XYZ file of C-alpha atoms in Angstrom:
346
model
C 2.490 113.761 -27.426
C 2.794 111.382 -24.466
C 4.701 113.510 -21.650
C 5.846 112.305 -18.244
C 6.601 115.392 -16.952
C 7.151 118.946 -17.605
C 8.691 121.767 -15.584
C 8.743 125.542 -15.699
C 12.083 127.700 -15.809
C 12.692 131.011 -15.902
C 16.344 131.542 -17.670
C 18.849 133.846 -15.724
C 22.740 134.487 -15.973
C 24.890 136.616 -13.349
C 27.400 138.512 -14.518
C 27.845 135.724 -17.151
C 27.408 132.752 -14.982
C 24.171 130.597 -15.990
C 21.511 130.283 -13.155
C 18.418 129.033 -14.528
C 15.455 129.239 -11.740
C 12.680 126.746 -11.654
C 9.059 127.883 -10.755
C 7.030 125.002 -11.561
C 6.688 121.110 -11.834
C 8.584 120.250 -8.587
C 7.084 119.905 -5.642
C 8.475 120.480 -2.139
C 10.191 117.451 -0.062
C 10.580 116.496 3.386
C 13.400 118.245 5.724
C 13.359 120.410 8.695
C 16.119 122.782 7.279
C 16.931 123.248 3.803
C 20.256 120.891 4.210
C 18.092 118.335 4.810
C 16.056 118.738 1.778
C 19.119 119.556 -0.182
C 19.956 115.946 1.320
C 16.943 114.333 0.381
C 17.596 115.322 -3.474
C 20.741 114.283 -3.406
C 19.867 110.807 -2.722
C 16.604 110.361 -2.993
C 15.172 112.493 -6.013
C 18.539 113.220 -8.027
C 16.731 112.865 -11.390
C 15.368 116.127 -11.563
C 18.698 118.162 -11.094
C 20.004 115.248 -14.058
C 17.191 116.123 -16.108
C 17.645 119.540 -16.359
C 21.462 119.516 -16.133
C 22.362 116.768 -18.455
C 22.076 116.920 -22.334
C 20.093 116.887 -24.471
C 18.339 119.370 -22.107
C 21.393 121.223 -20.316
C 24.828 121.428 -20.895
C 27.875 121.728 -18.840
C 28.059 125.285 -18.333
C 24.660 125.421 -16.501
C 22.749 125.835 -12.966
C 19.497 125.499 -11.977
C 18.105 127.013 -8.872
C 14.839 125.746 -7.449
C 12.708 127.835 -5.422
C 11.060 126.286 -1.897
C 9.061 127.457 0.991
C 11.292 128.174 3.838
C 11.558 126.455 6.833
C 13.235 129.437 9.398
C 10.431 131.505 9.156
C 12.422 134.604 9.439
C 13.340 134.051 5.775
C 11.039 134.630 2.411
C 12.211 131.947 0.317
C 14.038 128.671 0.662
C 16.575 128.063 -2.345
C 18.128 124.942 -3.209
C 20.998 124.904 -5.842
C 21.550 122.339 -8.588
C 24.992 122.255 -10.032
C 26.369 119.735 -12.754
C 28.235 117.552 -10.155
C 26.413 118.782 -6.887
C 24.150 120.460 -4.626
C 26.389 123.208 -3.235
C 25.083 125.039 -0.140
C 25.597 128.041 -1.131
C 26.149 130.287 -4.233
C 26.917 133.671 -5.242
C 26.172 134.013 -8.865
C 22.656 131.123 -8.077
C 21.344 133.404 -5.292
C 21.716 136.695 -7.418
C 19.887 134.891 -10.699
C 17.132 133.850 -8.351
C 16.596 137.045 -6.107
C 16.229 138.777 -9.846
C 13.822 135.724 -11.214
C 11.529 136.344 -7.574
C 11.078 140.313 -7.948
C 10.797 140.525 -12.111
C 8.246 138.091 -12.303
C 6.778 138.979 -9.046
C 6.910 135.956 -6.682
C 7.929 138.384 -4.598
C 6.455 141.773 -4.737
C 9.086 144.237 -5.800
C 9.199 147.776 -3.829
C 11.671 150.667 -5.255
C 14.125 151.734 -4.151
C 15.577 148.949 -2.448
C 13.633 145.467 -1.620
C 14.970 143.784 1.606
C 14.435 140.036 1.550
C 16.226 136.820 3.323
C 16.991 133.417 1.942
C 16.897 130.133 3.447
C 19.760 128.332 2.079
C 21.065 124.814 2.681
C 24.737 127.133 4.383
C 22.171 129.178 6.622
C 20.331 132.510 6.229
C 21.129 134.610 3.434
C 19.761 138.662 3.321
C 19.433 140.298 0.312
C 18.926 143.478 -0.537
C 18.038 144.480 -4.035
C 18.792 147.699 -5.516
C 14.862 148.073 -8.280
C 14.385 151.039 -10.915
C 11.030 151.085 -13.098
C 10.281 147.819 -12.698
C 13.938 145.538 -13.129
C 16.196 144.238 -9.857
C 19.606 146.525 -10.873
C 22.002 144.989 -9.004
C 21.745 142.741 -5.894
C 23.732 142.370 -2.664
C 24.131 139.389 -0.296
C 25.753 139.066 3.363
C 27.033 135.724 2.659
C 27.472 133.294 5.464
C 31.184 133.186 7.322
C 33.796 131.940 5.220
C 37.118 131.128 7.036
C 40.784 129.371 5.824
C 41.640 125.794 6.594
C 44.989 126.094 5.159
C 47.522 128.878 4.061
C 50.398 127.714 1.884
C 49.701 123.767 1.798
C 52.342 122.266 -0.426
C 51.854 119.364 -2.464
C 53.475 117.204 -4.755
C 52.039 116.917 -8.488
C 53.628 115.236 -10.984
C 54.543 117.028 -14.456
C 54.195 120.172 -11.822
C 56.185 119.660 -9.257
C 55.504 121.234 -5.890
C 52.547 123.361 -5.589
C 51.364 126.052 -2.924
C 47.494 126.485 -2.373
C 45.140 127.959 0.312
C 42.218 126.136 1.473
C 38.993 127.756 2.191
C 35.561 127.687 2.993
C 33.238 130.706 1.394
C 30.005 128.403 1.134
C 31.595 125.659 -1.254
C 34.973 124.129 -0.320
C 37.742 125.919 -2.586
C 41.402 125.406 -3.136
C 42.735 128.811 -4.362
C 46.173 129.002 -6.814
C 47.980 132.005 -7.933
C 48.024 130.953 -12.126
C 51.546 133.355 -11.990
C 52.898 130.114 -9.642
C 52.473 128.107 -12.261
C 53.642 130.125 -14.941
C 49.983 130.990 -16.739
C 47.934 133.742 -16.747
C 43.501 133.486 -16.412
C 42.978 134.445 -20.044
C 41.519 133.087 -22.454
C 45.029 131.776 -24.693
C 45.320 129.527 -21.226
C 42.156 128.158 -21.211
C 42.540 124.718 -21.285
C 45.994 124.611 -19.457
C 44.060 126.148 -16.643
C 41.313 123.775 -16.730
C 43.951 120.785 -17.430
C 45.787 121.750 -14.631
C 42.984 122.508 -12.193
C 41.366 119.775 -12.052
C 44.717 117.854 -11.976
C 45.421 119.908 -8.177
C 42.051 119.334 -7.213
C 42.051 115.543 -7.110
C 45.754 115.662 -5.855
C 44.697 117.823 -2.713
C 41.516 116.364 -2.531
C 43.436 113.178 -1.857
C 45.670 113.993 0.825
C 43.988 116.700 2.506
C 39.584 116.879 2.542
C 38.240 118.912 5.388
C 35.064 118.925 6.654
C 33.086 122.302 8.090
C 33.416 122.566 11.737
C 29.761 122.601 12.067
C 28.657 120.546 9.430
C 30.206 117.358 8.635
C 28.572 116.406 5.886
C 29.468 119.528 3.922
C 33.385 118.319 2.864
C 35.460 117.896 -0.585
C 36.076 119.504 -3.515
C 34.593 119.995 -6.606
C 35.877 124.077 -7.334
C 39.600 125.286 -7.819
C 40.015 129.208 -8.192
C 42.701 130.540 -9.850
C 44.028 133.961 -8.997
C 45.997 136.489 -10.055
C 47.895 139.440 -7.243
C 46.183 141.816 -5.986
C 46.077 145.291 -7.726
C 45.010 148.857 -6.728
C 41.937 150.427 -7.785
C 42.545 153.273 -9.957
C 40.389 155.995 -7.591
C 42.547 154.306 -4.874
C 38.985 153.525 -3.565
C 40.145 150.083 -2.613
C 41.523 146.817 -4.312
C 41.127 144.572 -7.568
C 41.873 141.394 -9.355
C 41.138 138.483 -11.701
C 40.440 135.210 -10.332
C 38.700 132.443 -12.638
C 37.398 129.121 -11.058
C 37.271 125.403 -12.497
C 34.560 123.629 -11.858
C 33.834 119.968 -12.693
C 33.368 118.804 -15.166
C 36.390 120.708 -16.602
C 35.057 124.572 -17.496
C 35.181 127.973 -15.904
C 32.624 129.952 -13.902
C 31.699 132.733 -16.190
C 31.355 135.410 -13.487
C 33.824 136.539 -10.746
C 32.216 133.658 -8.548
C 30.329 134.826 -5.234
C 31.676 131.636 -3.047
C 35.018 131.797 -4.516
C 35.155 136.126 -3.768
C 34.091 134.970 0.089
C 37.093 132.404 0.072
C 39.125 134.733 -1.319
C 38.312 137.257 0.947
C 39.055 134.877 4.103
C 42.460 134.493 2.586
C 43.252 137.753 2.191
C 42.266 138.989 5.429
C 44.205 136.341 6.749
C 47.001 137.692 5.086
C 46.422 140.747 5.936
C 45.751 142.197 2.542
C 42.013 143.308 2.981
C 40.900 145.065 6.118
C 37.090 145.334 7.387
C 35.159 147.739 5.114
C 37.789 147.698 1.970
C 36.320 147.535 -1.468
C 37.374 144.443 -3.053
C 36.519 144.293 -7.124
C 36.355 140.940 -8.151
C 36.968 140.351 -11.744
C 36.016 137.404 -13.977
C 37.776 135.904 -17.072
C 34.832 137.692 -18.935
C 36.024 140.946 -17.491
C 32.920 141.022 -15.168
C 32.970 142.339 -11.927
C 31.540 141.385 -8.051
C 31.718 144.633 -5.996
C 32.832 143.303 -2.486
C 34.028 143.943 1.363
C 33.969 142.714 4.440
C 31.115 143.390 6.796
C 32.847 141.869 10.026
C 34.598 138.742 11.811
C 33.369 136.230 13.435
C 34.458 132.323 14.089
C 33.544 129.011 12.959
C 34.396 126.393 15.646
C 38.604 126.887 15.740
C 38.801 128.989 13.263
C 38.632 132.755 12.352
C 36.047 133.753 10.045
C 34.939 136.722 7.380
C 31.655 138.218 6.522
C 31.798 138.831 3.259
C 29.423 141.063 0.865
C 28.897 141.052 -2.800
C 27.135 142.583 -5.145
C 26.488 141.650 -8.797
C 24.150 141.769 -11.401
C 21.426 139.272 -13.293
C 19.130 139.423 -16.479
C 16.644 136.799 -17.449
C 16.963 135.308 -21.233
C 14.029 133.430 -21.496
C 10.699 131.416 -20.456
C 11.027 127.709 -21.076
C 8.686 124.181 -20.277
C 10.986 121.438 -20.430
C 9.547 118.557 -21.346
C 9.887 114.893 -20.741
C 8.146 112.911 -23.421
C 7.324 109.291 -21.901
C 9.403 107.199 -24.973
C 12.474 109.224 -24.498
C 15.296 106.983 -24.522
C 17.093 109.402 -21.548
C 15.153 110.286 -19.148
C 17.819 111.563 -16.751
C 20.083 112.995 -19.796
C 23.342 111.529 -20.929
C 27.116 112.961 -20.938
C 29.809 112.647 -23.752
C 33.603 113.197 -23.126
C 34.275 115.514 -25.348
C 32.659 118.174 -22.837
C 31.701 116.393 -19.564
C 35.620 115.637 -19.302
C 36.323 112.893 -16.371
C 32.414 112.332 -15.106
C 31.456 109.858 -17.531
């Protein structure tokens, strides 16, 4: 068989939440920090990420995480994140599939109880620490980077939905956050599509009248994420606080887990609201009915504004070994999308 190329992945979900990791077939590019290199796939070597993500080979509920040498050398591993419509800098449910993928197949050797480890992302340093029993990563736990608010309570104009209230936040991806009761829906299931119909139609509504860029980092700016939330609830043990939240991602579908980026913005707005105080236990809950176990580690701020620390913790499992394989006469060599899933991204 003539092939062009293969590549090596290592299947992985989180909580749900597809994150394959790739350990083979791509090699390293140029870049002094991993935002740079994050750059230089985005517009210079964008076919890989549409190879794997694209059909016939991927699908639109599907990440791929690829695995770098750092370049801070306090960290272990540099980590670059592939999503259908992006590079993100940072995410929750990628960096938990890919800390499990490193210890279980041993890129990085594994020590029990707990292995310690930090990733150099393309939103800064991330540490890890991995809870490891005979063997298998049980859960792991990140100090995400600050996540702050840009907006409480922005109203905008929608038509067929009249005026809408949303928060604006920053937890590592840019997210608008809606309470679903506003709008007279619920994050189940039975809403499904209303939810996504409607998300995406607030995202490009706010996304043209109000795009802000990160204090630090202009070219991290816009919106490709809306998370939908439900109130806030006690915890049965009265050990802390729960809820539901679900988020839309383009093309049109929902993250499967609670969403780590999406828990740190929600965490900025509720501390901003002063609903969550430093060191509460925040359960994040996904449409699936799994959970991120969360709090606050601390303040900080991020040019003008006040900022969060957030932790979370959440689980991974690999489902398979794969080569994927690029045979030299296929007709799509960067993959192809149909409307009847890729909705709006033809």
């Amino acid at each position: 068989m003539p092939v062009s190329r293969t590549i090596s992945v290592v299947g992985c979900h989180a909580e749900g939440e597809v994150g394959d990791v790739i350990i083979g077939g791509v090699l390293d590019v140029p870049g002094r920090t991993m935002f740079e290199k994050r750059q230089h796939f985005l517009y210079k070597q964008d076919e890989v990420r549409s190879l794997l993500l694209n059909e016939p080979r991927g699908r639109a509920g599907k990440h791929v995480n690829l695995v770098l040498p750092p370049c801070d050398p306090r960290a272990d591993a540099g980590l670059l994140i592939m999503e259908n419509e992006e590079y993100p800098p940072m995410s929750g449910s990628n960096c938990i599939c890919t800390v499990t993928v490193l210890l279980e197949t041993g890129m990085i050797p594994m020590k029990e109880p707990v292995t310690e480890l930090t990733l150099d992302t393309a939103a800064g340093l991330v540490k890890v620490r991995a809870q490891c029993q005979g063997g298998k990563c049980k859960n792991v736990a990140f100090d995400n980077i600050p996540s702050f608010v840009f907006q409480l309570d922005y109203k905008i104009d929608i038509p067929d939905l009249g005026t809408v209230s949303v928060d604006i936040a920053y937890g590592g991806m840019m997210y608008i956050l809606v309470d679903a009761t506003s709008l007279g829906l619920r994050i189940q299931n039975a809403d499904g599509p209303k939810l996504v119909e409607v998300g995406e139609k607030i995202k490009k509504a706010v996304g043209a009248a109000y795009a802000p860029a990160h204090p630090e980092n202009p070219e991290i700016f816009g919106y490709s994420v809306l998370e939908f939330t439900e109130p806030l609830q006690d915890l049965p043990d009265g050990s802390g606080k729960t809820a539901i939240n679900t988020v839309v991602s383009s093309p049109g579908r929902f993250d499967r887990s609670p969403c780590g980026t999406g828990s740190s913005a929600r965490l900025a707005v509720l501390h901003a609201r002063g609903q969550i105080v430093v060191g509460e236990k925040f359960v994040h809950r996904s449409i699936l009915g799994t959970e991120f176990i969360t709090h606050i580690r601390g303040t900080a701020r991020v040019g003008e504004y006040p900022a969060v620390l957030p932790t979370i913790q959440g689980r991974a499992w690999i489902t398979g070994y794969q080569t994927v394989v690029l045979d030299s006469e296929d007709p799509f060599p960067q993959g192809f999308r149909v409307g009847d899933q890729w909705h709006g991204t033809i």
